[in-house]
Amino acid sequence: MIKDITIGQYFPGDSVIHRLDPRVKIVLAILYIAFLFIIQTAAAYLFALAVTFILVRLTKIPLKMYLRGLKPLLFILIFTAFLNVFYSTGEPLVKFWIFTVTSEGIKNAIFMMLRIFMLVIATSMLTYTTSPIVLTGGLERLLSPLAKIKIPVHEFSMMMTIALRFIPTILEETDKIMNAQKARGADFETGGLIKRAKALAPILIPLFISAFRRADDLATAMECRCYTGSGEGRTHYVSYSMSSADYVSLLVLAAMIAAAVFLNFVTVMGF
Amino acid sequence: MSAVIEFQNVSFRYNEEKDILKNISLTIEKGDFVAVLGHNGSGKSTLAKHINAILLPSEGKVSVDGLDTSDDNNLAAIRRKAGMVFQNPDNQIIATVVEEDVAFALENLGVPREEMVRRVDESLNAVGMIEFKKHATTKLSGGQKQRIAIAGVIAMRPDIIVFDEPTAMLDPQGREDVVNITKKLNEQGITVIYITHYMEEAAQAKRVVVLNDGEILIDGTPHYVFQNAGLLTSVGLDVPQSTSLMFLLRNHGIKVPLAVLNEEECISVLTDLLNTKESINGSDFKG
Ligand SMILES: Nc1ncnc2c1ncn2[C@@H]1O[C@H](COP(=O)(O)OP(=O)(O)O)[C@@H](O)[C@H]1O
Ligand SMILES: [Mg+2]
């Protein structure tokens, strides 16, 4: 039922990747994406592909799960590939009607597809191996310096935390209300769009009323536990400490980026 | 004993239409266990929210441990001294993991991490939930969630805990657990204000205050309060079943004490009664 929706798509586990510090993981994901945009040669793409597969294996989450994340992007993937194949400038291979296929085009198309493919895997890996709450916590710590320039980092993080806490509760409630309405003869499964939308009103209205009550209760409960709304002077129960695995992975990625930049430089200079 | 909570001529209104609390004066002693009774809408929750400055009196003054609740500078101190547990277990749990929820108040108070870790364990032990430390809060039963909420309050090391119908949404087992924990906390010296609509729970308090329409209707020991069964029923409250039985017997002209609060007392009174049949002077009594 509706309860089966998994938000954030976290797969609990105990792999090396799972155990990395969330702050490091966020930084790594960003650096890896940067790396994917820097590389230009076939050899580099092959190397990146190998790294990606090794990382996937390390998470102990089946590749199938990662590929699922690509499905909604299939259209964009094919479309960009199509554009690249036919509209790149370069030595024409085949020519028919208004289309010209160039070897550059084919190369660009493959590179672009690989890049999106690895991009999706990298970001999926971050959410698959980090629980949403830890991810939020990590993000708050990473961005905490921004609080100095009046960016409400703590407030956003608290909003995320509460949203994540209440999603299961509200989904459960939706299920209950739907069942209650079904027991009274409501029909959500048949009829046209308008009829179905109308059938939703008796679910949404009680759901909204209850959500506002919950919000009110929760705000009071938080105040009662000395919450003042600002992150100032707060301490954190969950502490993150960087292990050697964290430092090593950061170093490896930094080295990869440096190598990629160096190789680009070498190519540009025409050696 | 010394006063720890003082209401001095407190009136409160949410809007100009109606006074929800009407000139209430109430003193609560340190270490007391005060049950608050009253029908729905009589102002119990409103009264409770005055104790930790969630609401401020429209007129009059509330002080907690000598601190005036309407003084902003006292806010943090008062909220730490007087914790509060609410009716709906789902709406007062903030974190997704048990230990993180218990630590919430401590994070807000800026307690150092080592101290937090110690207090979280201590509080979870106090409510018998230590083995659930790493569990997801949404997966717990109502009674367990309520115990986590209590642990979150205990972690602040409060002097006072206000319970606002903490058992109203629980099954009998959950109710029993929560009631036992409140009694244990009171034995350890915490002042307990316990709002309930279960007479049996109120009967276990040291003092019972009955609210009706924003006014204190009657205030005293459970024995004293439940003696006035007529008054209580007249404002729509049920007295405990055993007290009710005594009340009915009295109406039939049988001389029994009214202040009978639990089954054991009731049984002993009834056995005495049957052993000394002379005391039965009503002609319509048929055994
Ligand atoms: N936020 C509010 N705004 C306006 N009126 C309120 C609010 N909360 C409670 N009331 C009213 O105050 C009265 C007392 O409510 P409450 O203290 O919750 O009673 P109890 O807890 O005894 O059931 C009720 O008539 C209720 O409608
Ligand atoms: Mg109430």
Coordinates of C-alpha atoms and ligand atoms in Angstrom, one line a residue:
Chain A
M1 CA 0.0 0.0 0.0
I2 CA 0.9 3.6 0.3
K3 CA 3.1 2.8 3.4
D4 CA 5.5 1.0 1.1
I5 CA 6.8 4.2 -0.4
T6 CA 10.4 4.6 0.7
I7 CA 11.4 8.2 0.9
G8 CA 15.1 9.0 0.5
Q9 CA 15.6 5.4 -0.6
Y10 CA 18.0 4.4 2.1
F11 CA 19.2 0.8 2.2
P12 CA 20.5 0.0 5.7
G13 CA 23.8 -1.8 5.8
D14 CA 27.2 -1.9 7.3
S15 CA 29.5 -1.6 4.3
V16 CA 32.7 0.6 4.3
I17 CA 30.7 3.2 2.3
H18 CA 27.8 3.1 4.8
R19 CA 30.2 3.7 7.6
L20 CA 31.9 6.8 6.1
D21 CA 31.3 10.1 7.9
P22 CA 28.2 11.7 6.3
R23 CA 30.1 15.0 5.9
V24 CA 32.8 13.3 4.0
K25 CA 30.3 11.4 1.9
I26 CA 28.6 14.6 0.8
V27 CA 31.9 16.2 -0.1
L28 CA 33.0 13.0 -1.9
A29 CA 29.8 13.0 -4.0
I30 CA 30.3 16.6 -5.0
L31 CA 34.0 16.1 -5.9
Y32 CA 33.1 12.9 -7.8
I33 CA 30.6 14.9 -9.9
A34 CA 33.2 17.5 -10.5
F35 CA 35.6 14.8 -11.6
L36 CA 33.1 13.5 -14.1
F37 CA 32.8 16.9 -15.7
I38 CA 36.6 17.3 -15.9
I39 CA 37.5 14.1 -17.6
Q40 CA 37.7 14.1 -21.4
T41 CA 39.5 11.0 -22.7
A42 CA 38.2 7.5 -23.3
A43 CA 40.9 6.2 -21.0
A44 CA 39.6 8.5 -18.2
Y45 CA 36.1 7.4 -18.8
L46 CA 37.1 3.8 -18.6
F47 CA 38.9 4.5 -15.4
A48 CA 35.9 6.4 -13.9
L49 CA 33.6 3.5 -14.9
A50 CA 35.9 1.0 -13.1
V51 CA 35.9 3.2 -10.0
T52 CA 32.1 3.5 -10.1
F53 CA 31.7 -0.3 -10.3
I54 CA 34.1 -0.9 -7.5
L55 CA 32.2 1.6 -5.3
V56 CA 28.9 -0.1 -6.2
R57 CA 30.3 -3.4 -5.2
L58 CA 31.6 -2.0 -1.9
T59 CA 28.2 -0.7 -0.9
K60 CA 26.8 -4.3 -1.2
I61 CA 23.7 -3.0 -2.7
P62 CA 22.7 -4.7 -6.0
L63 CA 23.5 -2.8 -9.2
K64 CA 19.9 -3.4 -10.2
M65 CA 18.8 -0.9 -7.5
Y66 CA 21.1 1.8 -9.0
L67 CA 19.8 1.2 -12.5
R68 CA 16.3 1.7 -11.2
G69 CA 17.2 5.3 -10.5
L70 CA 18.1 5.7 -14.2
K71 CA 14.7 4.7 -15.5
P72 CA 13.0 8.1 -15.3
L73 CA 16.0 9.6 -17.0
L74 CA 15.9 7.1 -20.0
F75 CA 14.2 9.6 -22.3
I76 CA 16.6 12.4 -21.6
L77 CA 19.5 10.1 -22.0
I78 CA 18.4 8.9 -25.4
F79 CA 17.4 12.4 -26.5
T80 CA 20.8 13.9 -25.6
A81 CA 22.6 11.0 -27.2
F82 CA 20.5 11.6 -30.4
L83 CA 21.4 15.3 -30.4
N84 CA 25.0 14.5 -29.9
V85 CA 25.2 11.9 -32.6
F86 CA 23.7 14.1 -35.3
Y87 CA 24.6 17.6 -34.4
S88 CA 28.3 17.5 -33.5
T89 CA 30.7 19.1 -35.8
G90 CA 33.6 17.1 -37.2
E91 CA 34.6 14.5 -39.8
P92 CA 31.3 13.2 -41.4
L93 CA 31.0 9.4 -41.3
V94 CA 27.6 8.9 -42.8
K95 CA 25.4 11.5 -44.4
F96 CA 21.7 11.2 -45.3
W97 CA 19.0 13.9 -45.8
I98 CA 19.7 16.6 -43.2
F99 CA 21.6 14.3 -40.8
T100 CA 25.3 14.0 -40.6
V101 CA 26.8 11.4 -38.3
T102 CA 30.3 12.2 -37.2
S103 CA 32.8 10.2 -35.2
E104 CA 33.0 13.1 -32.8
G105 CA 29.2 12.9 -32.4
I106 CA 29.3 9.2 -31.6
K107 CA 32.1 9.8 -29.1
N108 CA 30.3 12.7 -27.5
A109 CA 27.1 10.7 -27.3
I110 CA 28.8 7.9 -25.5
F111 CA 30.6 10.2 -23.2
M112 CA 27.5 12.1 -22.3
M113 CA 25.5 8.9 -21.6
L114 CA 28.3 7.6 -19.4
R115 CA 28.6 10.8 -17.6
I116 CA 24.8 10.9 -16.7
F117 CA 24.9 7.2 -15.9
M118 CA 27.8 7.7 -13.4
L119 CA 26.3 10.9 -12.0
V120 CA 23.0 9.2 -11.1
I121 CA 24.9 6.3 -9.5
A122 CA 27.1 8.7 -7.5
T123 CA 24.1 10.6 -6.1
S124 CA 22.1 7.5 -5.5
M125 CA 25.0 6.0 -3.6
L126 CA 24.9 8.9 -1.3
T127 CA 21.2 8.5 -0.4
Y128 CA 21.3 4.7 -0.6
T129 CA 24.0 4.4 2.0
T130 CA 23.2 7.3 4.4
S131 CA 20.0 7.4 6.4
P132 CA 18.1 10.7 5.6
I133 CA 18.5 11.8 9.2
V134 CA 22.2 11.3 9.2
L135 CA 22.4 13.0 5.8
T136 CA 20.5 16.0 7.2
G137 CA 22.8 16.1 10.3
G138 CA 25.9 15.9 8.1
L139 CA 24.6 18.7 5.9
E140 CA 23.9 20.9 8.9
R141 CA 27.4 20.4 10.2
L142 CA 28.9 21.0 6.8
L143 CA 26.9 24.2 6.2
S144 CA 27.1 25.5 9.8
P145 CA 29.7 28.2 8.8
L146 CA 27.0 29.7 6.6
A147 CA 24.9 30.5 9.8
K148 CA 27.4 33.3 10.4
I149 CA 26.1 35.1 7.3
K150 CA 22.6 34.7 8.5
I151 CA 21.6 31.7 6.4
P152 CA 19.2 29.7 8.5
V153 CA 21.1 26.4 8.3
H154 CA 19.8 25.0 11.7
E155 CA 16.2 25.9 10.9
F156 CA 16.3 24.1 7.5
S157 CA 17.9 21.1 9.1
M158 CA 15.3 21.0 11.9
M159 CA 12.5 21.3 9.2
M160 CA 14.0 18.3 7.3
T161 CA 14.4 16.3 10.5
I162 CA 10.8 16.9 11.5
A163 CA 9.5 16.2 8.0
L164 CA 11.4 12.9 7.9
R165 CA 10.1 12.0 11.4
F166 CA 6.4 12.7 10.4
I167 CA 6.4 11.1 6.9
P168 CA 5.7 7.6 8.2
T169 CA 3.2 8.8 10.8
I170 CA 1.2 10.8 8.1
L171 CA 1.4 7.9 5.6
E172 CA 0.0 5.6 8.2
E173 CA -2.8 8.0 8.9
T174 CA -3.6 8.4 5.2
D175 CA -3.9 4.6 5.0
K176 CA -6.3 4.6 8.0
I177 CA -8.4 7.4 6.6
M178 CA -8.6 5.7 3.2
N179 CA -9.7 2.5 4.8
A180 CA -12.3 4.2 6.8
Q181 CA -13.6 6.0 3.7
K182 CA -13.6 2.7 1.8
A183 CA -15.5 1.0 4.6
R184 CA -18.1 3.8 4.0
G185 CA -18.3 2.9 0.3
A186 CA -15.8 5.4 -1.1
D187 CA -14.2 4.4 -4.4
F188 CA -10.7 5.6 -5.3
E189 CA -9.9 3.1 -8.0
T190 CA -12.5 3.6 -10.8
G191 CA -13.8 6.5 -12.8
G192 CA -12.2 9.4 -14.7
L193 CA -9.7 11.9 -13.5
I194 CA -12.2 14.3 -12.1
K195 CA -14.2 11.6 -10.3
R196 CA -11.0 10.3 -8.7
A197 CA -9.8 13.8 -7.7
K198 CA -13.2 14.4 -6.1
A199 CA -12.9 11.1 -4.2
L200 CA -9.6 12.4 -2.7
A201 CA -11.2 15.3 -0.9
P202 CA -12.6 13.2 2.0
I203 CA -9.1 12.0 2.5
L204 CA -7.2 15.2 2.2
I205 CA -9.4 17.3 4.4
P206 CA -9.2 15.2 7.6
L207 CA -5.5 14.7 6.8
F208 CA -4.9 18.4 6.7
I209 CA -6.8 19.1 9.9
S210 CA -4.9 16.4 11.7
A211 CA -1.6 17.6 10.3
F212 CA -2.2 21.1 11.6
R213 CA -3.1 19.8 15.0
R214 CA 0.0 17.6 15.0
A215 CA 2.1 20.6 14.1
D216 CA 0.6 22.7 16.9
D217 CA 1.1 19.9 19.5
L218 CA 4.7 19.3 18.3
A219 CA 5.6 23.0 18.5
T220 CA 4.3 23.1 22.1
A221 CA 6.2 19.9 23.0
M222 CA 9.4 21.3 21.5
E223 CA 9.0 24.5 23.5
C224 CA 8.4 22.5 26.6
R225 CA 11.8 20.8 26.0
C226 CA 13.5 24.1 25.9
Y227 CA 13.7 24.5 22.1
T228 CA 14.1 28.2 21.3
G229 CA 14.1 28.1 17.5
S230 CA 17.8 29.0 17.1
G231 CA 20.7 26.8 16.7
E232 CA 22.8 29.1 18.8
G233 CA 24.2 27.5 22.0
R234 CA 22.9 24.1 21.0
T235 CA 25.0 21.0 21.4
H236 CA 24.7 17.8 19.3
Y237 CA 24.1 14.4 20.7
V238 CA 25.2 12.6 17.5
S239 CA 28.9 13.2 17.0
Y240 CA 30.7 12.5 13.8
S241 CA 34.4 11.6 13.9
M242 CA 36.5 11.0 10.8
S243 CA 38.2 7.7 10.6
S244 CA 41.2 6.8 8.5
A245 CA 38.8 5.5 5.8
D246 CA 37.4 9.0 5.5
Y247 CA 40.8 10.6 5.1
V248 CA 42.0 7.9 2.6
S249 CA 38.9 8.3 0.4
L250 CA 39.2 12.1 0.4
L251 CA 42.9 11.8 -0.6
V252 CA 42.2 9.3 -3.4
L253 CA 39.5 11.5 -4.9
A254 CA 41.7 14.6 -4.6
A255 CA 44.4 12.7 -6.4
M256 CA 42.0 11.6 -9.1
I257 CA 40.9 15.2 -9.7
A258 CA 44.5 16.4 -9.8
A259 CA 45.4 13.8 -12.3
A260 CA 42.4 14.6 -14.5
V261 CA 43.2 18.3 -14.4
F262 CA 46.8 17.6 -15.2
L263 CA 45.9 15.3 -18.2
N264 CA 43.5 17.9 -19.5
F265 CA 46.2 20.5 -19.3
V266 CA 48.6 18.2 -21.2
T267 CA 46.1 17.6 -23.9
V268 CA 45.2 21.2 -24.3
M269 CA 48.9 22.1 -24.6
G270 CA 49.0 19.6 -27.4
F271 CA 51.6 17.2 -26.1
Chain B
M1 CA 7.1 21.3 52.9
S2 CA 7.4 24.4 50.8
A3 CA 5.4 25.7 47.9
V4 CA 6.9 25.0 44.5
I5 CA 4.1 26.2 42.3
E6 CA 1.9 29.2 43.1
F7 CA -1.1 30.5 41.2
Q8 CA -2.3 33.8 42.5
N9 CA -5.7 35.0 41.3
V10 CA -5.0 33.7 37.8
S11 CA -7.4 34.4 35.0
F12 CA -6.8 33.4 31.4
R13 CA -8.6 34.0 28.1
Y14 CA -7.6 33.0 24.6
N15 CA -9.9 35.7 23.3
E16 CA -12.2 38.3 24.7
E17 CA -15.2 36.0 24.5
K18 CA -14.7 33.9 27.5
D19 CA -12.5 33.4 30.6
I20 CA -11.1 29.9 30.4
L21 CA -9.5 30.2 33.9
K22 CA -11.4 32.3 36.4
N23 CA -9.5 33.8 39.3
I24 CA -7.6 30.6 40.3
S25 CA -5.5 30.5 43.4
L26 CA -3.6 27.3 44.0
T27 CA -0.5 26.3 45.9
I28 CA 1.3 23.1 45.2
E29 CA 3.9 21.8 47.7
K30 CA 7.2 20.3 46.8
G31 CA 7.1 16.5 46.3
D32 CA 3.3 16.4 46.1
F33 CA 1.3 14.2 43.7
V34 CA -1.6 16.3 42.6
A35 CA -4.3 14.8 40.3
V36 CA -6.3 17.3 38.3
L37 CA -9.8 16.2 37.3
G38 CA -12.5 18.0 35.2
H39 CA -14.7 17.3 32.2
N40 CA -13.6 18.1 28.7
G41 CA -13.1 21.8 28.2
S42 CA -13.0 22.6 31.9
G43 CA -9.6 24.2 31.4
K44 CA -7.2 21.5 32.6
S45 CA -4.7 21.7 29.8
T46 CA -4.9 25.5 29.9
L47 CA -4.0 25.4 33.6
A48 CA -1.2 22.9 32.9
K49 CA 0.4 25.1 30.2
H50 CA 0.6 28.0 32.7
I51 CA 3.0 26.0 34.8
N52 CA 5.9 26.1 32.3
A53 CA 5.1 29.5 30.7
I54 CA 3.6 28.1 27.5
L55 CA 0.7 30.3 28.4
L56 CA 0.9 33.4 30.5
P57 CA -1.9 34.6 32.8
S58 CA -4.1 37.3 31.4
E59 CA -4.5 38.5 35.1
G60 CA -2.7 37.3 38.2
K61 CA 0.6 35.6 38.6
V62 CA 2.1 32.2 38.4
S63 CA 5.4 31.4 40.0
V64 CA 7.5 28.3 39.8
D65 CA 10.1 27.8 42.5
G66 CA 9.8 31.5 43.2
L67 CA 10.3 32.5 39.5
D68 CA 7.6 34.6 37.9
T69 CA 6.6 32.8 34.6
S70 CA 5.8 36.1 32.9
D71 CA 9.4 37.3 33.2
D72 CA 11.2 36.3 29.9
N73 CA 14.5 36.0 31.7
N74 CA 13.1 33.1 33.7
L75 CA 11.9 31.2 30.7
A76 CA 14.7 28.8 30.2
A77 CA 15.0 28.0 34.0
I78 CA 11.3 27.4 34.3
R79 CA 11.1 25.1 31.3
R80 CA 14.0 23.1 32.6
K81 CA 12.5 22.9 36.1
A82 CA 9.0 21.9 35.0
G83 CA 8.8 19.3 32.3
M84 CA 5.6 18.3 30.5
V85 CA 4.2 15.1 29.0
F86 CA 1.2 15.3 26.7
Q87 CA -1.7 13.1 25.6
N88 CA -0.7 12.1 22.1
P89 CA 2.5 10.1 22.1
D90 CA 2.9 10.6 18.3
N91 CA 2.9 14.4 18.5
Q92 CA 5.6 14.9 21.1
I93 CA 8.4 12.7 19.7
I94 CA 10.8 14.9 17.6
A95 CA 13.5 12.5 16.5
T96 CA 13.5 9.3 14.5
V97 CA 15.8 7.4 16.9
V98 CA 14.9 6.8 20.5
E99 CA 18.2 8.0 22.0
E100 CA 18.2 11.2 19.9
D101 CA 14.7 12.0 21.0
V102 CA 15.6 11.6 24.7
A103 CA 18.6 13.9 24.1
F104 CA 16.6 16.7 22.4
A105 CA 16.0 18.8 25.5
L106 CA 19.7 18.4 26.4
E107 CA 20.8 19.6 23.0
N108 CA 18.7 22.6 23.4
L109 CA 20.1 23.3 26.8
G110 CA 23.6 23.0 25.5
V111 CA 24.6 20.2 27.7
P112 CA 28.1 18.8 26.8
R113 CA 28.1 15.6 24.8
E114 CA 29.7 13.3 27.5
E115 CA 27.1 14.4 30.0
M116 CA 24.3 13.9 27.5
V117 CA 25.3 10.4 26.8
R118 CA 25.2 9.6 30.5
R119 CA 21.9 11.3 31.1
V120 CA 20.2 9.6 28.1
D121 CA 21.2 6.1 29.4
E122 CA 20.1 7.1 32.9
S123 CA 16.7 8.4 31.7
L124 CA 16.1 5.4 29.5
N125 CA 16.9 3.1 32.4
A126 CA 14.4 5.0 34.6
V127 CA 11.6 4.2 32.2
G128 CA 12.7 0.7 31.5
M129 CA 13.4 1.4 27.8
I130 CA 17.2 1.1 27.6
E131 CA 17.1 -1.9 25.3
F132 CA 15.2 0.3 22.7
K133 CA 17.9 3.0 22.7
K134 CA 18.8 2.5 19.0
H135 CA 15.2 1.8 17.8
A136 CA 13.1 3.8 15.4
T137 CA 10.6 5.9 17.4
T138 CA 7.8 5.3 14.9
K139 CA 7.9 1.5 15.4
L140 CA 7.2 1.6 19.1
S141 CA 3.8 1.0 20.8
G142 CA 1.8 3.9 22.2
G143 CA 2.9 3.0 25.8
Q144 CA 6.5 2.8 24.8
K145 CA 6.4 6.1 23.0
Q146 CA 4.9 7.7 26.1
R147 CA 7.8 6.2 28.2
I148 CA 10.3 7.7 25.7
A149 CA 8.5 11.1 26.1
I150 CA 8.8 10.8 29.8
A151 CA 12.5 9.9 29.5
G152 CA 13.0 13.0 27.4
V153 CA 11.6 15.0 30.2
I154 CA 13.5 13.2 33.0
A155 CA 16.8 13.9 31.1
M156 CA 16.4 17.6 32.0
R157 CA 16.4 16.6 35.7
P158 CA 13.2 18.6 36.4
D159 CA 11.8 19.2 39.8
I160 CA 8.2 19.1 38.5
I161 CA 6.6 17.1 35.8
V162 CA 3.2 17.9 34.5
F163 CA 1.3 15.0 32.8
D164 CA -1.6 16.1 30.6
E165 CA -3.8 13.0 30.2
P166 CA -0.7 10.8 29.4
T167 CA -2.7 7.6 29.4
A168 CA -5.8 8.7 27.4
M169 CA -4.6 7.1 24.2
L170 CA -3.0 4.0 25.7
D171 CA -4.0 0.3 26.1
P172 CA -4.4 -1.0 29.7
Q173 CA -0.8 -2.3 29.8
G174 CA 0.6 1.0 28.6
R175 CA -1.6 2.8 31.1
E176 CA -0.3 0.7 34.0
D177 CA 3.4 1.2 32.9
V178 CA 3.0 5.0 32.7
V179 CA 1.1 5.2 36.1
N180 CA 3.8 3.1 37.8
I181 CA 6.6 5.3 36.4
T182 CA 4.9 8.5 37.6
K183 CA 4.5 7.0 41.1
K184 CA 8.1 6.0 41.1
L185 CA 9.2 9.5 40.0
N186 CA 7.1 11.0 42.7
E187 CA 8.8 8.7 45.3
Q188 CA 12.1 10.0 44.1
G189 CA 11.0 13.5 45.1
I190 CA 9.7 14.9 41.8
T191 CA 6.5 17.0 42.2
V192 CA 3.8 15.5 39.9
I193 CA 0.8 17.2 38.5
Y194 CA -1.3 14.5 36.8
I195 CA -4.2 15.5 34.6
T196 CA -6.5 12.5 33.9
H197 CA -10.1 11.6 33.4
Y198 CA -9.6 8.1 34.9
M199 CA -10.9 8.3 38.5
E200 CA -8.9 5.2 39.4
E201 CA -5.7 7.0 38.5
A202 CA -6.7 10.2 40.4
A203 CA -7.5 8.0 43.4
Q204 CA -3.8 7.1 43.6
A205 CA -2.7 10.8 44.0
K206 CA -2.0 12.5 47.4
R207 CA -4.2 15.4 46.4
V208 CA -7.1 15.9 44.0
V209 CA -8.1 19.2 42.4
V210 CA -11.3 19.2 40.5
L211 CA -11.8 21.9 37.8
N212 CA -15.2 22.9 36.5
D213 CA -15.6 25.7 33.9
G214 CA -12.3 27.3 34.8
E215 CA -12.8 27.3 38.5
I216 CA -11.7 25.0 41.3
L217 CA -14.7 23.0 42.4
I218 CA -13.2 21.0 45.1
D219 CA -9.7 20.4 46.4
G220 CA -8.3 17.9 48.9
T221 CA -7.2 14.4 49.6
P222 CA -8.8 11.7 47.3
H223 CA -10.9 10.5 50.2
Y224 CA -12.2 13.9 50.9
V225 CA -12.9 14.6 47.2
F226 CA -14.6 11.3 46.4
Q227 CA -16.8 11.7 49.5
N228 CA -18.5 14.4 47.5
A229 CA -19.7 12.0 44.9
G230 CA -22.9 13.9 44.4
L231 CA -21.0 17.1 43.6
L232 CA -18.7 15.3 41.2
T233 CA -21.6 13.6 39.3
S234 CA -23.4 16.9 39.1
V235 CA -20.5 18.3 37.0
G236 CA -20.4 15.3 34.8
L237 CA -17.6 13.3 36.4
D238 CA -17.7 9.7 37.4
V239 CA -16.4 8.7 40.7
P240 CA -14.5 5.4 41.0
Q241 CA -16.7 2.3 40.7
S242 CA -16.1 1.2 44.3
T243 CA -17.0 4.7 45.6
S244 CA -20.0 4.7 43.3
L245 CA -21.2 1.4 44.9
M246 CA -20.8 2.9 48.4
F247 CA -22.8 5.9 47.3
L248 CA -25.6 3.7 46.1
L249 CA -25.6 1.7 49.3
R250 CA -25.9 5.0 51.2
N251 CA -28.8 6.0 49.1
H252 CA -30.5 2.8 50.2
G253 CA -29.9 3.7 53.8
I254 CA -27.0 1.5 54.4
K255 CA -24.3 3.1 56.5
V256 CA -21.0 2.7 54.7
P257 CA -18.0 5.1 54.4
L258 CA -18.0 6.9 51.1
A259 CA -14.3 7.3 50.8
V260 CA -13.6 3.9 49.3
L261 CA -11.1 4.2 46.5
N262 CA -10.1 0.8 45.4
E263 CA -11.2 -2.8 45.2
E264 CA -9.4 -4.0 48.3
E265 CA -10.9 -1.3 50.5
C266 CA -14.2 -2.0 48.9
I267 CA -14.0 -5.7 49.7
S268 CA -13.0 -5.1 53.3
V269 CA -15.9 -2.7 53.8
L270 CA -18.3 -5.1 52.3
T271 CA -17.0 -8.1 54.4
D272 CA -17.3 -6.0 57.5
L273 CA -20.8 -5.1 56.5
L274 CA -21.9 -8.6 55.9
N275 CA -20.4 -9.8 59.2
T276 CA -22.3 -7.2 61.2
K277 CA -25.7 -7.4 59.8
E278 CA -27.1 -5.1 62.5
S279 CA -25.7 -2.2 60.7
I280 CA -28.1 -2.9 57.8
N281 CA -31.2 -1.0 58.7
G282 CA -32.7 -0.5 55.2
S283 CA -35.7 -2.8 54.7
D284 CA -35.3 -2.9 50.9
F285 CA -31.7 -4.4 51.1
K286 CA -31.8 -7.9 49.6
G287 CA -28.2 -9.1 50.0
Ligands
LIG1 N1 -5.8 27.7 21.4 C1 -7.1 27.9 21.8 N2 -7.8 29.0 21.3 C2 -9.0 29.2 21.8 N3 -9.7 28.5 22.7 C3 -9.1 27.4 23.2 C4 -7.8 27.1 22.8 N4 -7.4 26.0 23.5 C5 -8.4 25.6 24.2 N5 -9.4 26.5 24.1 C6 -10.7 26.5 24.8 O1 -10.5 26.5 26.2 C7 -11.3 25.7 26.9 C8 -10.5 24.8 27.8 O2 -9.7 24.0 27.1 P1 -8.7 23.0 27.7 O3 -7.9 23.7 28.7 O4 -8.0 22.3 26.6 O5 -9.6 22.0 28.5 P2 -9.4 20.5 29.0 O6 -7.9 20.2 28.9 O7 -9.9 20.5 30.4 O8 -10.2 19.6 28.1 C9 -12.2 24.9 25.9 O9 -13.4 25.5 25.8 C10 -11.4 25.1 24.6 O10 -12.3 25.2 23.5
MG2 MG -6.9 18.7 27.8

